Each structure stands twice: as C-alpha cells, then as structure tokens.
C-alpha cells in the first residue's frame, strides 16, 4: 500500500510539472506577442522594452520556462493580474473555494443518485424500472448542462420564485443571523449543484448498474445465496461493497470533467469560481490569470484523482495487502 | 486408512428422497433437459456418492434440490422430500431457511465462493448469526471455534485473513466451517476435493467424515473421481445424461457393476494392473440435453446393446438388495 | 436494455442522426430565410410567417437552427475524426513499438486525461482566439486519448497472434503490417470509440459556443443561440426552448447509435468498459 502511495504521489508530481509545461507551451506557441495584452496602443517603444525586460520576455524561451516553473511551483507566485491590479494568487485563491464547494456538493449529489439508482436498476434488471431509469439516465447524460440550468431557472427561480437565480449569497446576507445566512447559502447552492450533479449522476448510474450486474453474476454471490444468507445481506453487504470499488476509481477519473462542467455552470449562475474567472479573464485578455486558473484547475483534478485512487486502493484488501 | 466404506445401514426413515426430478433450460436449439428423471434416496447419517462424467447433471442435481437453478432454467417436474417436507413446493423465504440450516452445500473452488473484500472469519461469523442463530456478540468467538474445529492452525489469525490469502486446502476447510454453521442434517459436497493436491484431498475427505460422524450428518458426495467415492460413500448412484442409471451399495456397484456405463467407467480408470496396457476410453459422447432420444440414451455407445434397447426407455429394476439398474440387458447373458 | 429494445433504439438514433445531417447539408435549401438577415419583426413568437419565431435582432429562428445544425455536426464529427486519427496512430505506434515510445505515449495520455478538457480548450482559445475551426482542432486534440488506449490494447493483444508473427517472419515492412493487417482488426473498436465520443463532443462544442468562445457570430450555432438569448429568455420562451431541444435530441441520437454499434460490433466490451469510454462529460 505504501509503495503504491509513493508511486502515485510521484506520478502526480510529474503530472503537475507536465501541466505547467503544457500551459507554458500553449501560451508561447500561440501567435502574437504575449506583451500585447499588457500595453495600450500609444505606449512608446522604450516603455515597451522596459516592460519586456521586467516580465522576462526578452530572455530565450528555455530560460523563461525555468524561471516561470520556479516561480509557480516554489514561490507560488502567479504574477499580477492585468485587469485587477492585484496579485493573481489572491484572485485565484478567492475563487477556488467556491469552485471546490460547488464541485464537492455536486459530487455528493452525483454519488447519492448514481449509486442508489444504479443498484436499483441492476436489481430490477430488464424490467420496467430498469428501462425507465435507463431512459432517464440517457436524457440527463445528453442534455446540455447550461440548458438544463436554464430550464430549472425558468421554473424554480422565475416562475415559482423559490430559489435565487445566481451568486453565492443574497446581497444582504451579511446582515442575517447565522442560520438564516446558512439557509440563504444553501438556497443559492441548490440549482448549480443540481445542474452539475445530474449529468454526472447519469454516468455514475450507468457505471454502477453495469458493475452491480457484473458482481451479481459472480460465483461468490451465488454461493452466498446457497449458504442461506438473506437476500438483503447478499445484495447490500456483499454485492454492493464489491461493486462500489470500481465506481470509486471511475469517479476519481471523472473529476477533471466535473471541473470542466463547473465552468459552464458558474457562468450561467454567476458563481464566482475558477471557471467563471477563466472565462472573464479570456474576455479581458488577462494572461496571468488565465494561465494560473487553468493550472490550478489541472492541479485540483490531479489531486482529486489521486485521492480517489488511493481511496479505491485502500478499500480493496486484495490491493492493499499487496505491498 | 479406510480402504472401503462400511456397508450401508438398514434402510431407516429416508432423510432425502428425490423422485423423477426433471430440470430444463430453454435454449436456442430447443429445450435442454439437463435432468431427466433423477431418482435416489439418502438415509440419515449415510453417505451417497453421485458419479458421472462432466455434463451428466451432477451439479444441477444439487442446485435443483436447493432451488438454486439459475434462470432461465427451471425444475419442471418431480419431487424432493427432505425430512418429509416437499422442497419444490416451498416459497422463496422457506426455501432460504432450508439452505444452510438443514442442507448445506460446498463447492469445488472454495476461494471463489467467498466475498473477496471481507475477512473469512467475519464471513463465518455472519453465517453463524444469520443461519446458526448465534448471538451477535458470541458470533466472532464461535467463528474462531468453528475454524479450530476444522483443524485450521492458528484459527484466530486465519479468521483475519482475506480469501485471496488462503491456500486451496485452507479455503476448503473454511468452506466446511461455513457449511457447519447452520448445523445442517445433510451436506452436499460438489467436487469438494477435486482440484486440490492429493494429500489435501485426503485430508478434506477425512475432515468431512469426522464431522459427519460427530454430527450424524448425511452427505451427498458428488464427484467424477471413482476412487474418492469408493473411499467415502457407502452407497453410490451413477449418473448419465441426466438420469441415474445404477444405484446401490458401493461395494456391489463397483465390484459387480450391472450397467454397461458403470462398467465402462470402471474400466477407464488408470490402473497399475500389468494385464492391461492401454486405457480404455469410451467412444462417442453423451447425447445433448436438447436432443435426448426416446429410448435408452446410452444406446449409441453401449457395447452390450440389443435391438430392444432402441425401442424402449428402460425403467428401474432391482438386481439385488438395494441395488437398482436402469437397463434392459442382463449382463450375465450378453457380451460385456 | 433488453436487446430488442436496444436494437430499435439504435435504429431510431441512427435515423435521427441521418435526419440531422440532412438538415445540415440541405440547410440553404430548407431555410425559409437567410439566417443572418434581420428584419423588423423582432422577438416575434412562433407564427405563420416565422414558424419558430424570431430573435431579438429579427433573424428567423428556424433558419438559424438549420444552419446551427451545420455548426454542431461539422465541428462535432470533424473533431472526432481528428481525435480517432491521432488516437489510432498513437495507439498503433505505442502498442507495436513498446519500450520508450510506449512509455512516452502513455504518459502523454495520462497527462492530457488529467487536465479538464474544457479548461484546456479555454487555454488554447484564450491565446489563439475563438473560432469554429479552432474549437474543432482543440476538441480533436483533447479527445484522442481513449482511442489511443483502446487501439494500443488491441495491438498488444494481437501482436503474438499467428498471422502477425507469420507476416513478420516473412519480412513484411512494419508500416505495411500495421496498416494492412493490424488496423483492420481494430476498426470495430475504433468505430465504437468514435460513436461514443460524438455525443460528448457535440455537447462540448455547444458549451463553448454558449460561452461565446466557439462558433462565432454571426454564424449560427445552437449553443450560441442560447447564449444570445440570455437577456430575453423570460419573455421569449421560444428562443430558449428550441436550440436546447435540438442539442439534446441530437446528442441522445448519437448516444443511442453509439450504444447500438457497441452492442453490435464489440459485444465483448463489457458494459463497464463502454460506460468508461463514453464518459468525459
């Protein structure tokens, strides 16, 4: 187990360096001068030259790469935001928790729905419940998240007025008592989480159903029945626990997609997270922010997958006791 | 140690009576009749061997008795009476209560029959709680006791192992422990010692006979290995193409077989006898369960067949005390 | 799904895909109006002159939807073609070459899979400027990984088969071996991987267009139409409804087709595996 952990940590570290390299490569391979976004048209040549030197853009590319790598990884210095005039690190750190909260809540929704419904479908394999759930999953798997969000907004926010249409808190949230503020936060979280979670739930559902059907046909399940155990015990204690193992791994590997989905949801619901920040920064041509947000998103994904992998390994005694 | 099994006890109240058991599977090529009228009885604390080649229906017999035939297969006719109760008419919950508590089943590959992510001790304890009606707190302790009873060394350590950490022999002992959890009256051992090392095989057989005599348990010993059957079973039933073709005391059936198939089986065993140089294999193959003939299914391969064998399906007839055969031919008259 | 229902579903899916392509290809003929032409009838609800209404500039929704089909389908399918081309080549080379080549290829796969696809697309778009072509290329460049893994697995499995060993013994050049002998064996897997990818790719394109970073105005795209209508959703329900319905139906159709093809061409692929292949939300 420890060997596995060490190996995965090392691989993740390599991945992070790889991410940085990829980001650097994309930025520098792009046509045009990265300096363009920093300067206004009327700036004179001397100022431009100074700026270039300041930003280190006059150095050869490999040198730039090393310098940049060092400042990102060891000093956590992401530079200064062009539009906001504050250092990028604080901008990103402000946005990150919102994305994390959204993503984690969506993950919970996705697991809760996907696992329970997947098991249900597997137990009623071939019958109407299974077919119905399968069709529902197909629908939520295929529907664009921004459209689903729009429809839910139309219904719950604008028609019924039950839920707010965006942002993390109401404007006057500071003046509320703590429990009211908590409830307010929850109301704002509800729609984005549902939208982000439902699509993922559909894919987890498929996976869980497939895994459960596989496990139910294995020898030890039939043997458990033959030994006289109750059906509930066999299904919930034995079959389910075995079927959950690959689901954990699969969920881990879909964390990158979850973060990607957050981009759209954040834009739709004005959720001040990493995704919306990135889209805004693209509009404002704020190069340092774009580089930082994509990098941080990548790192989050890597760490998330790592965590899920380790968890899956720990849960399976066959792997855990290997090393 | 024990060369041949003892003579059968006097026919007391039969523990298990199987009559005309028929199990069918729908398939693309038609209905596959895997069991074609299986009939035998088993007395209390007695051991019956069930032999036959692969595909003859031995495992399906065990599954049919316990209502474990995998869908789309079904038991289509016949009767199975256990301690007077007609098993085939029981509802699913009542049938579940028979499994483990009154009839237990052990399989060929033991380690594949355990939950891979749960310690074996916990699995035994779980059975003790659910099937053995043991109190929750006492179950773990009793699980270790049960593991000790099946002669596993250092049982408390073994209890904490996972199935993949067990050797084949250890696993089979654990399986026996699990089978005993519900204190059943009948143990069905389906190729329980096959696939293990020979020494381990012998140990498992010994363990089972020890447990059997201690608990006065009957055993249905299913095997394709005639030698193990001879060691363990006082009576034997020979299966072919889904039916019992000969049944009787082991000594008599193996010593003086009546049915040509039984004879062929015995002849085909490798032996150190100098007089025979080559293995005698039986030509041909058993008929497909989808194409069972209306006459004797062994006709095509039978060295002793006669014209009438192609016209009628033989029914059981007695050829000695407790010795029955399903064959039209009398071996003393025709060629063998 | 029980197989008869599954087969019917796949046929329905295939039919809808064909319909969508027909609409896309014949858009100029089918459209009642020029999709970019704006008239005085702004925000008109569905009626007799404009069957599906007009948007806030006065453009006919139906015409824009038809041309939008072009964007979605062209970008989606082309991106998938790029992805499977790259993936097949990488998979063949990695599986056959082994050693360092294989290691480098697989590490690249791991790296790209670790990055959220949409963020990577945003990164590229940020520095190259948004356009439909860029989106196509980026989606292709970020979608080849699963195909590469699948093809590589096939190659590894087939390497030691007799007909390959025999061909090598005869001295057949590697390129010919890969192209004429190994590749045909992989077509089933590749087709399945491709169709399962189509749905997600179309969704990705529509998401990017929704963010304004995909197909650019004035070209029509379904995602873009939903974005353009953001300000007037509440009053103009038709602008919010139809593009979304079309995206959903198109993606459902592609997914059904993909599932059906998978069952037909590669039934050995377990359900778990195929759920995995299609998953990249």
mmCIF file with all atom_site columns, N, CA and C in Angstrom, chain C residues 100-158:
data_model
loop_
_atom_site.group_PDB
_atom_site.id
_atom_site.type_symbol
_atom_site.label_atom_id
_atom_site.label_alt_id
_atom_site.label_comp_id
_atom_site.label_asym_id
_atom_site.label_entity_id
_atom_site.label_seq_id
_atom_site.pdbx_PDB_ins_code
_atom_site.Cartn_x
_atom_site.Cartn_y
_atom_site.Cartn_z
_atom_site.occupancy
_atom_site.B_iso_or_equiv
_atom_site.pdbx_formal_charge
_atom_site.auth_seq_id
_atom_site.auth_comp_id
_atom_site.auth_asym_id
_atom_site.auth_atom_id
_atom_site.pdbx_PDB_model_num
ATOM 1   N N  . UNK C 1 100 ? 10.349  2.677  -24.841 1.00 0.00 ? 100 UNK C N  1
ATOM 2   C CA . UNK C 1 100 ? 10.324  4.116  -24.585 1.00 0.00 ? 100 UNK C CA 1
ATOM 3   C C  . UNK C 1 100 ? 9.157   4.780  -25.296 1.00 0.00 ? 100 UNK C C  1
ATOM 4   N N  . UNK C 1 101 ? 8.979   4.400  -26.545 1.00 0.00 ? 101 UNK C N  1
ATOM 5   C CA . UNK C 1 101 ? 7.890   5.003  -27.325 1.00 0.00 ? 101 UNK C CA 1
ATOM 6   C C  . UNK C 1 101 ? 6.558   4.814  -26.617 1.00 0.00 ? 101 UNK C C  1
ATOM 7   N N  . UNK C 1 102 ? 6.320   3.594  -26.187 1.00 0.00 ? 102 UNK C N  1
ATOM 8   C CA . UNK C 1 102 ? 5.079   3.283  -25.489 1.00 0.00 ? 102 UNK C CA 1
ATOM 9   C C  . UNK C 1 102 ? 4.968   4.110  -24.219 1.00 0.00 ? 102 UNK C C  1
ATOM 10  N N  . UNK C 1 103 ? 6.060   4.159  -23.470 1.00 0.00 ? 103 UNK C N  1
ATOM 11  C CA . UNK C 1 103 ? 6.031   4.885  -22.202 1.00 0.00 ? 103 UNK C CA 1
ATOM 12  C C  . UNK C 1 103 ? 5.719   6.350  -22.426 1.00 0.00 ? 103 UNK C C  1
ATOM 13  N N  . UNK C 1 104 ? 6.398   6.947  -23.384 1.00 0.00 ? 104 UNK C N  1
ATOM 14  C CA . UNK C 1 104 ? 6.159   8.366  -23.661 1.00 0.00 ? 104 UNK C CA 1
ATOM 15  C C  . UNK C 1 104 ? 4.703   8.582  -24.066 1.00 0.00 ? 104 UNK C C  1
ATOM 16  N N  . UNK C 1 105 ? 4.227   7.727  -24.945 1.00 0.00 ? 105 UNK C N  1
ATOM 17  C CA . UNK C 1 105 ? 2.850   7.879  -25.409 1.00 0.00 ? 105 UNK C CA 1
ATOM 18  C C  . UNK C 1 105 ? 1.866   7.767  -24.252 1.00 0.00 ? 105 UNK C C  1
ATOM 19  N N  . UNK C 1 106 ? 2.039   6.773  -23.423 1.00 0.00 ? 106 UNK C N  1
ATOM 20  C CA . UNK C 1 106 ? 1.086   6.566  -22.335 1.00 0.00 ? 106 UNK C CA 1
ATOM 21  C C  . UNK C 1 106 ? 1.166   7.657  -21.280 1.00 0.00 ? 106 UNK C C  1
ATOM 22  N N  . UNK C 1 107 ? 2.352   8.195  -21.052 1.00 0.00 ? 107 UNK C N  1
ATOM 23  C CA . UNK C 1 107 ? 2.447   9.301  -20.098 1.00 0.00 ? 107 UNK C CA 1
ATOM 24  C C  . UNK C 1 107 ? 1.730   10.529 -20.662 1.00 0.00 ? 107 UNK C C  1
ATOM 25  N N  . UNK C 1 108 ? 1.873   10.731 -21.972 1.00 0.00 ? 108 UNK C N  1
ATOM 26  C CA . UNK C 1 108 ? 1.160   11.862 -22.576 1.00 0.00 ? 108 UNK C CA 1
ATOM 27  C C  . UNK C 1 108 ? -0.338  11.678 -22.411 1.00 0.00 ? 108 UNK C C  1
ATOM 28  N N  . UNK C 1 109 ? -0.793  10.448 -22.599 1.00 0.00 ? 109 UNK C N  1
ATOM 29  C CA . UNK C 1 109 ? -2.213  10.160 -22.422 1.00 0.00 ? 109 UNK C CA 1
ATOM 30  C C  . UNK C 1 109 ? -2.632  10.505 -21.002 1.00 0.00 ? 109 UNK C C  1
ATOM 31  N N  . UNK C 1 110 ? -1.846  10.048 -20.039 1.00 0.00 ? 110 UNK C N  1
ATOM 32  C CA . UNK C 1 110 ? -2.176  10.336 -18.646 1.00 0.00 ? 110 UNK C CA 1
ATOM 33  C C  . UNK C 1 110 ? -2.239  11.830 -18.392 1.00 0.00 ? 110 UNK C C  1
ATOM 34  N N  . UNK C 1 111 ? -1.267  12.549 -18.959 1.00 0.00 ? 111 UNK C N  1
ATOM 35  C CA . UNK C 1 111 ? -1.210  13.988 -18.732 1.00 0.00 ? 111 UNK C CA 1
ATOM 36  C C  . UNK C 1 111 ? -2.454  14.672 -19.278 1.00 0.00 ? 111 UNK C C  1
ATOM 37  N N  . UNK C 1 112 ? -2.777  14.361 -20.514 1.00 0.00 ? 112 UNK C N  1
ATOM 38  C CA . UNK C 1 112 ? -3.927  15.016 -21.115 1.00 0.00 ? 112 UNK C CA 1
ATOM 39  C C  . UNK C 1 112 ? -5.229  14.606 -20.467 1.00 0.00 ? 112 UNK C C  1
ATOM 40  N N  . UNK C 1 113 ? -5.298  13.390 -19.985 1.00 0.00 ? 113 UNK C N  1
ATOM 41  C CA . UNK C 1 113 ? -6.531  12.967 -19.317 1.00 0.00 ? 113 UNK C CA 1
ATOM 42  C C  . UNK C 1 113 ? -6.685  13.634 -17.962 1.00 0.00 ? 113 UNK C C  1
ATOM 43  N N  . UNK C 1 114 ? -5.552  14.018 -17.362 1.00 0.00 ? 114 UNK C N  1
ATOM 44  C CA . UNK C 1 114 ? -5.640  14.624 -16.040 1.00 0.00 ? 114 UNK C CA 1
ATOM 45  C C  . UNK C 1 114 ? -6.166  16.048 -16.121 1.00 0.00 ? 114 UNK C C  1
ATOM 46  N N  . UNK C 1 115 ? -5.954  16.683 -17.253 1.00 0.00 ? 115 UNK C N  1
ATOM 47  C CA . UNK C 1 115 ? -6.371  18.069 -17.420 1.00 0.00 ? 115 UNK C CA 1
ATOM 48  C C  . UNK C 1 115 ? -7.857  18.111 -17.774 1.00 0.00 ? 115 UNK C C  1
ATOM 49  N N  . UNK C 1 116 ? -8.634  18.960 -17.090 1.00 0.00 ? 116 UNK C N  1
ATOM 50  C CA . UNK C 1 116 ? -10.028 19.076 -17.506 1.00 0.00 ? 116 UNK C CA 1
ATOM 51  C C  . UNK C 1 116 ? -10.089 19.577 -18.939 1.00 0.00 ? 116 UNK C C  1
ATOM 52  N N  . UNK C 1 117 ? -10.827 18.857 -19.747 1.00 0.00 ? 117 UNK C N  1
ATOM 53  C CA . UNK C 1 117 ? -10.829 19.124 -21.185 1.00 0.00 ? 117 UNK C CA 1
ATOM 54  C C  . UNK C 1 117 ? -11.261 20.553 -21.505 1.00 0.00 ? 117 UNK C C  1
ATOM 55  N N  . UNK C 1 118 ? -12.277 21.013 -20.814 1.00 0.00 ? 118 UNK C N  1
ATOM 56  C CA . UNK C 1 118 ? -12.799 22.333 -21.111 1.00 0.00 ? 118 UNK C CA 1
ATOM 57  C C  . UNK C 1 118 ? -11.782 23.420 -20.750 1.00 0.00 ? 118 UNK C C  1
ATOM 58  N N  . UNK C 1 119 ? -11.080 23.237 -19.650 1.00 0.00 ? 119 UNK C N  1
ATOM 59  C CA . UNK C 1 119 ? -10.074 24.225 -19.264 1.00 0.00 ? 119 UNK C CA 1
ATOM 60  C C  . UNK C 1 119 ? -8.943  24.284 -20.276 1.00 0.00 ? 119 UNK C C  1
ATOM 61  N N  . UNK C 1 120 ? -8.565  23.122 -20.761 1.00 0.00 ? 120 UNK C N  1
ATOM 62  C CA . UNK C 1 120 ? -7.503  23.093 -21.769 1.00 0.00 ? 120 UNK C CA 1
ATOM 63  C C  . UNK C 1 120 ? -7.983  23.811 -23.034 1.00 0.00 ? 120 UNK C C  1
ATOM 64  N N  . UNK C 1 121 ? -9.240  23.554 -23.393 1.00 0.00 ? 121 UNK C N  1
ATOM 65  C CA . UNK C 1 121 ? -9.797  24.226 -24.562 1.00 0.00 ? 121 UNK C CA 1
ATOM 66  C C  . UNK C 1 121 ? -9.805  25.740 -24.328 1.00 0.00 ? 121 UNK C C  1
ATOM 67  N N  . UNK C 1 122 ? -10.201 26.145 -23.140 1.00 0.00 ? 122 UNK C N  1
ATOM 68  C CA . UNK C 1 122 ? -10.234 27.578 -22.830 1.00 0.00 ? 122 UNK C CA 1
ATOM 69  C C  . UNK C 1 122 ? -8.835  28.176 -22.947 1.00 0.00 ? 122 UNK C C  1
ATOM 70  N N  . UNK C 1 123 ? -7.861  27.444 -22.465 1.00 0.00 ? 123 UNK C N  1
ATOM 71  C CA . UNK C 1 123 ? -6.491  27.933 -22.523 1.00 0.00 ? 123 UNK C CA 1
ATOM 72  C C  . UNK C 1 123 ? -6.072  28.193 -23.964 1.00 0.00 ? 123 UNK C C  1
ATOM 73  N N  . UNK C 1 124 ? -6.328  27.221 -24.802 1.00 0.00 ? 124 UNK C N  1
ATOM 74  C CA . UNK C 1 124 ? -5.925  27.377 -26.203 1.00 0.00 ? 124 UNK C CA 1
ATOM 75  C C  . UNK C 1 124 ? -6.695  28.507 -26.868 1.00 0.00 ? 124 UNK C C  1
ATOM 76  N N  . UNK C 1 125 ? -8.000  28.538 -26.614 1.00 0.00 ? 125 UNK C N  1
ATOM 77  C CA . UNK C 1 125 ? -8.832  29.568 -27.235 1.00 0.00 ? 125 UNK C CA 1
ATOM 78  C C  . UNK C 1 125 ? -8.387  30.948 -26.780 1.00 0.00 ? 125 UNK C C  1
ATOM 79  N N  . UNK C 1 126 ? -7.975  31.034 -25.507 1.00 0.00 ? 126 UNK C N  1
ATOM 80  C CA . UNK C 1 126 ? -7.562  32.335 -24.992 1.00 0.00 ? 126 UNK C CA 1
ATOM 81  C C  . UNK C 1 126 ? -6.413  32.900 -25.791 1.00 0.00 ? 126 UNK C C  1
ATOM 82  N N  . UNK C 1 127 ? -5.514  32.032 -26.210 1.00 0.00 ? 127 UNK C N  1
ATOM 83  C CA . UNK C 1 127 ? -4.316  32.542 -26.865 1.00 0.00 ? 127 UNK C CA 1
ATOM 84  C C  . UNK C 1 127 ? -4.340  32.466 -28.374 1.00 0.00 ? 127 UNK C C  1
ATOM 85  N N  . UNK C 1 128 ? -5.241  31.690 -28.911 1.00 0.00 ? 128 UNK C N  1
ATOM 86  C CA . UNK C 1 128 ? -5.329  31.638 -30.355 1.00 0.00 ? 128 UNK C CA 1
ATOM 87  C C  . UNK C 1 128 ? -6.550  32.366 -30.896 1.00 0.00 ? 128 UNK C C  1
ATOM 88  N N  . UNK C 1 129 ? -7.402  32.773 -30.027 1.00 0.00 ? 129 UNK C N  1
ATOM 89  C CA . UNK C 1 129 ? -8.600  33.469 -30.484 1.00 0.00 ? 129 UNK C CA 1
ATOM 90  C C  . UNK C 1 129 ? -9.706  32.492 -30.828 1.00 0.00 ? 129 UNK C C  1
ATOM 91  N N  . UNK C 1 130 ? -10.918 32.813 -30.406 1.00 0.00 ? 130 UNK C N  1
ATOM 92  C CA . UNK C 1 130 ? -12.031 31.879 -30.628 1.00 0.00 ? 130 UNK C CA 1
ATOM 93  C C  . UNK C 1 130 ? -12.443 31.800 -32.090 1.00 0.00 ? 130 UNK C C  1
ATOM 94  N N  . UNK C 1 131 ? -12.701 30.595 -32.528 1.00 0.00 ? 131 UNK C N  1
ATOM 95  C CA . UNK C 1 131 ? -13.258 30.385 -33.865 1.00 0.00 ? 131 UNK C CA 1
ATOM 96  C C  . UNK C 1 131 ? -13.740 28.944 -33.958 1.00 0.00 ? 131 UNK C C  1
ATOM 97  N N  . UNK C 1 132 ? -14.593 28.690 -34.920 1.00 0.00 ? 132 UNK C N  1
ATOM 98  C CA . UNK C 1 132 ? -15.145 27.337 -35.057 1.00 0.00 ? 132 UNK C CA 1
ATOM 99  C C  . UNK C 1 132 ? -14.038 26.343 -35.385 1.00 0.00 ? 132 UNK C C  1
ATOM 100 N N  . UNK C 1 133 ? -13.124 26.753 -36.258 1.00 0.00 ? 133 UNK C N  1
ATOM 101 C CA . UNK C 1 133 ? -12.039 25.841 -36.632 1.00 0.00 ? 133 UNK C CA 1
ATOM 102 C C  . UNK C 1 133 ? -11.156 25.506 -35.453 1.00 0.00 ? 133 UNK C C  1
ATOM 103 N N  . UNK C 1 134 ? -10.855 26.527 -34.660 1.00 0.00 ? 134 UNK C N  1
ATOM 104 C CA . UNK C 1 134 ? -10.020 26.271 -33.503 1.00 0.00 ? 134 UNK C CA 1
ATOM 105 C C  . UNK C 1 134 ? -10.683 25.281 -32.559 1.00 0.00 ? 134 UNK C C  1
ATOM 106 N N  . UNK C 1 135 ? -11.969 25.479 -32.347 1.00 0.00 ? 135 UNK C N  1
ATOM 107 C CA . UNK C 1 135 ? -12.699 24.560 -31.459 1.00 0.00 ? 135 UNK C CA 1
ATOM 108 C C  . UNK C 1 135 ? -12.618 23.138 -31.990 1.00 0.00 ? 135 UNK C C  1
ATOM 109 N N  . UNK C 1 136 ? -12.791 22.997 -33.291 1.00 0.00 ? 136 UNK C N  1
ATOM 110 C CA . UNK C 1 136 ? -12.711 21.663 -33.892 1.00 0.00 ? 136 UNK C CA 1
ATOM 111 C C  . UNK C 1 136 ? -11.354 21.031 -33.605 1.00 0.00 ? 136 UNK C C  1
ATOM 112 N N  . UNK C 1 137 ? -10.307 21.796 -33.876 1.00 0.00 ? 137 UNK C N  1
ATOM 113 C CA . UNK C 1 137 ? -8.969  21.243 -33.684 1.00 0.00 ? 137 UNK C CA 1
ATOM 114 C C  . UNK C 1 137 ? -8.717  20.924 -32.212 1.00 0.00 ? 137 UNK C C  1
ATOM 115 N N  . UNK C 1 138 ? -9.081  21.857 -31.346 1.00 0.00 ? 138 UNK C N  1
ATOM 116 C CA . UNK C 1 138 ? -8.830  21.630 -29.918 1.00 0.00 ? 138 UNK C CA 1
ATOM 117 C C  . UNK C 1 138 ? -9.585  20.416 -29.404 1.00 0.00 ? 138 UNK C C  1
ATOM 118 N N  . UNK C 1 139 ? -10.839 20.302 -29.780 1.00 0.00 ? 139 UNK C N  1
ATOM 119 C CA . UNK C 1 139 ? -11.604 19.145 -29.321 1.00 0.00 ? 139 UNK C CA 1
ATOM 120 C C  . UNK C 1 139 ? -11.001 17.853 -29.872 1.00 0.00 ? 139 UNK C C  1
ATOM 121 N N  . UNK C 1 140 ? -10.473 17.939 -31.078 1.00 0.00 ? 140 UNK C N  1
ATOM 122 C CA . UNK C 1 140 ? -9.805  16.770 -31.622 1.00 0.00 ? 140 UNK C CA 1
ATOM 123 C C  . UNK C 1 140 ? -8.536  16.458 -30.855 1.00 0.00 ? 140 UNK C C  1
ATOM 124 N N  . UNK C 1 141 ? -7.769  17.495 -30.545 1.00 0.00 ? 141 UNK C N  1
ATOM 125 C CA . UNK C 1 141 ? -6.508  17.295 -29.840 1.00 0.00 ? 141 UNK C CA 1
ATOM 126 C C  . UNK C 1 141 ? -6.699  16.861 -28.405 1.00 0.00 ? 141 UNK C C  1
ATOM 127 N N  . UNK C 1 142 ? -7.887  17.091 -27.850 1.00 0.00 ? 142 UNK C N  1
ATOM 128 C CA . UNK C 1 142 ? -8.099  16.677 -26.470 1.00 0.00 ? 142 UNK C CA 1
ATOM 129 C C  . UNK C 1 142 ? -8.959  15.435 -26.352 1.00 0.00 ? 142 UNK C C  1
ATOM 130 N N  . UNK C 1 143 ? -9.244  14.792 -27.474 1.00 0.00 ? 143 UNK C N  1
ATOM 131 C CA . UNK C 1 143 ? -10.134 13.640 -27.404 1.00 0.00 ? 143 UNK C CA 1
ATOM 132 C C  . UNK C 1 143 ? -9.534  12.330 -27.875 1.00 0.00 ? 143 UNK C C  1
ATOM 133 N N  . UNK C 1 144 ? -8.253  12.336 -28.219 1.00 0.00 ? 144 UNK C N  1
ATOM 134 C CA . UNK C 1 144 ? -7.684  11.139 -28.843 1.00 0.00 ? 144 UNK C CA 1
ATOM 135 C C  . UNK C 1 144 ? -7.255  10.081 -27.833 1.00 0.00 ? 144 UNK C C  1
ATOM 136 N N  . UNK C 1 145 ? -7.218  10.439 -26.565 1.00 0.00 ? 145 UNK C N  1
ATOM 137 C CA . UNK C 1 145 ? -6.582  9.573  -25.599 1.00 0.00 ? 145 UNK C CA 1
ATOM 138 C C  . UNK C 1 145 ? -7.240  8.210  -25.405 1.00 0.00 ? 145 UNK C C  1
ATOM 139 N N  . UNK C 1 146 ? -8.566  8.219  -25.309 1.00 0.00 ? 146 UNK C N  1
ATOM 140 C CA . UNK C 1 146 ? -9.239  6.932  -25.093 1.00 0.00 ? 146 UNK C CA 1
ATOM 141 C C  . UNK C 1 146 ? -9.045  6.014  -26.291 1.00 0.00 ? 146 UNK C C  1
ATOM 142 N N  . UNK C 1 147 ? -9.135  6.593  -27.491 1.00 0.00 ? 147 UNK C N  1
ATOM 143 C CA . UNK C 1 147 ? -8.922  5.775  -28.687 1.00 0.00 ? 147 UNK C CA 1
ATOM 144 C C  . UNK C 1 147 ? -7.525  5.185  -28.672 1.00 0.00 ? 147 UNK C C  1
ATOM 145 N N  . UNK C 1 148 ? -6.554  6.010  -28.292 1.00 0.00 ? 148 UNK C N  1
ATOM 146 C CA . UNK C 1 148 ? -5.180  5.518  -28.273 1.00 0.00 ? 148 UNK C CA 1
ATOM 147 C C  . UNK C 1 148 ? -5.055  4.322  -27.337 1.00 0.00 ? 148 UNK C C  1
ATOM 148 N N  . UNK C 1 149 ? -5.649  4.440  -26.165 1.00 0.00 ? 149 UNK C N  1
ATOM 149 C CA . UNK C 1 149 ? -5.565  3.331  -25.213 1.00 0.00 ? 149 UNK C CA 1
ATOM 150 C C  . UNK C 1 149 ? -6.211  2.074  -25.769 1.00 0.00 ? 149 UNK C C  1
ATOM 151 N N  . UNK C 1 150 ? -7.383  2.250  -26.366 1.00 0.00 ? 150 UNK C N  1
ATOM 152 C CA . UNK C 1 150 ? -8.105  1.091  -26.894 1.00 0.00 ? 150 UNK C CA 1
ATOM 153 C C  . UNK C 1 150 ? -7.320  0.412  -28.006 1.00 0.00 ? 150 UNK C C  1
ATOM 154 N N  . UNK C 1 151 ? -6.803  1.233  -28.929 1.00 0.00 ? 151 UNK C N  1
ATOM 155 C CA . UNK C 1 151 ? -6.080  0.653  -30.066 1.00 0.00 ? 151 UNK C CA 1
ATOM 156 C C  . UNK C 1 151 ? -4.810  -0.031 -29.572 1.00 0.00 ? 151 UNK C C  1
ATOM 157 N N  . UNK C 1 152 ? -4.141  0.637  -28.660 1.00 0.00 ? 152 UNK C N  1
ATOM 158 C CA . UNK C 1 152 ? -2.926  0.035  -28.109 1.00 0.00 ? 152 UNK C CA 1
ATOM 159 C C  . UNK C 1 152 ? -3.230  -1.321 -27.483 1.00 0.00 ? 152 UNK C C  1
ATOM 160 N N  . UNK C 1 153 ? -4.317  -1.402 -26.731 1.00 0.00 ? 153 UNK C N  1
ATOM 161 C CA . UNK C 1 153 ? -4.685  -2.673 -26.114 1.00 0.00 ? 153 UNK C CA 1
ATOM 162 C C  . UNK C 1 153 ? -4.928  -3.739 -27.172 1.00 0.00 ? 153 UNK C C  1
ATOM 163 N N  . UNK C 1 154 ? -5.600  -3.360 -28.238 1.00 0.00 ? 154 UNK C N  1
ATOM 164 C CA . UNK C 1 154 ? -5.850  -4.313 -29.318 1.00 0.00 ? 154 UNK C CA 1
ATOM 165 C C  . UNK C 1 154 ? -4.549  -4.790 -29.940 1.00 0.00 ? 154 UNK C C  1
ATOM 166 N N  . UNK C 1 155 ? -3.646  -3.838 -30.186 1.00 0.00 ? 155 UNK C N  1
ATOM 167 C CA . UNK C 1 155 ? -2.379  -4.208 -30.813 1.00 0.00 ? 155 UNK C CA 1
ATOM 168 C C  . UNK C 1 155 ? -1.614  -5.171 -29.912 1.00 0.00 ? 155 UNK C C  1
ATOM 169 N N  . UNK C 1 156 ? -1.568  -4.858 -28.639 1.00 0.00 ? 156 UNK C N  1
ATOM 170 C CA . UNK C 1 156 ? -0.862  -5.731 -27.710 1.00 0.00 ? 156 UNK C CA 1
ATOM 171 C C  . UNK C 1 156 ? -1.461  -7.124 -27.706 1.00 0.00 ? 156 UNK C C  1
ATOM 172 N N  . UNK C 1 157 ? -2.770  -7.177 -27.815 1.00 0.00 ? 157 UNK C N  1
ATOM 173 C CA . UNK C 1 157 ? -3.415  -8.481 -27.799 1.00 0.00 ? 157 UNK C CA 1
ATOM 174 C C  . UNK C 1 157 ? -3.150  -9.251 -29.086 1.00 0.00 ? 157 UNK C C  1
ATOM 175 N N  . UNK C 1 158 ? -3.001  -8.525 -30.172 1.00 0.00 ? 158 UNK C N  1
ATOM 176 C CA . UNK C 1 158 ? -2.881  -9.206 -31.469 1.00 0.00 ? 158 UNK C CA 1
ATOM 177 C C  . UNK C 1 158 ? -1.442  -9.478 -31.875 1.00 0.00 ? 158 UNK C C  1
#
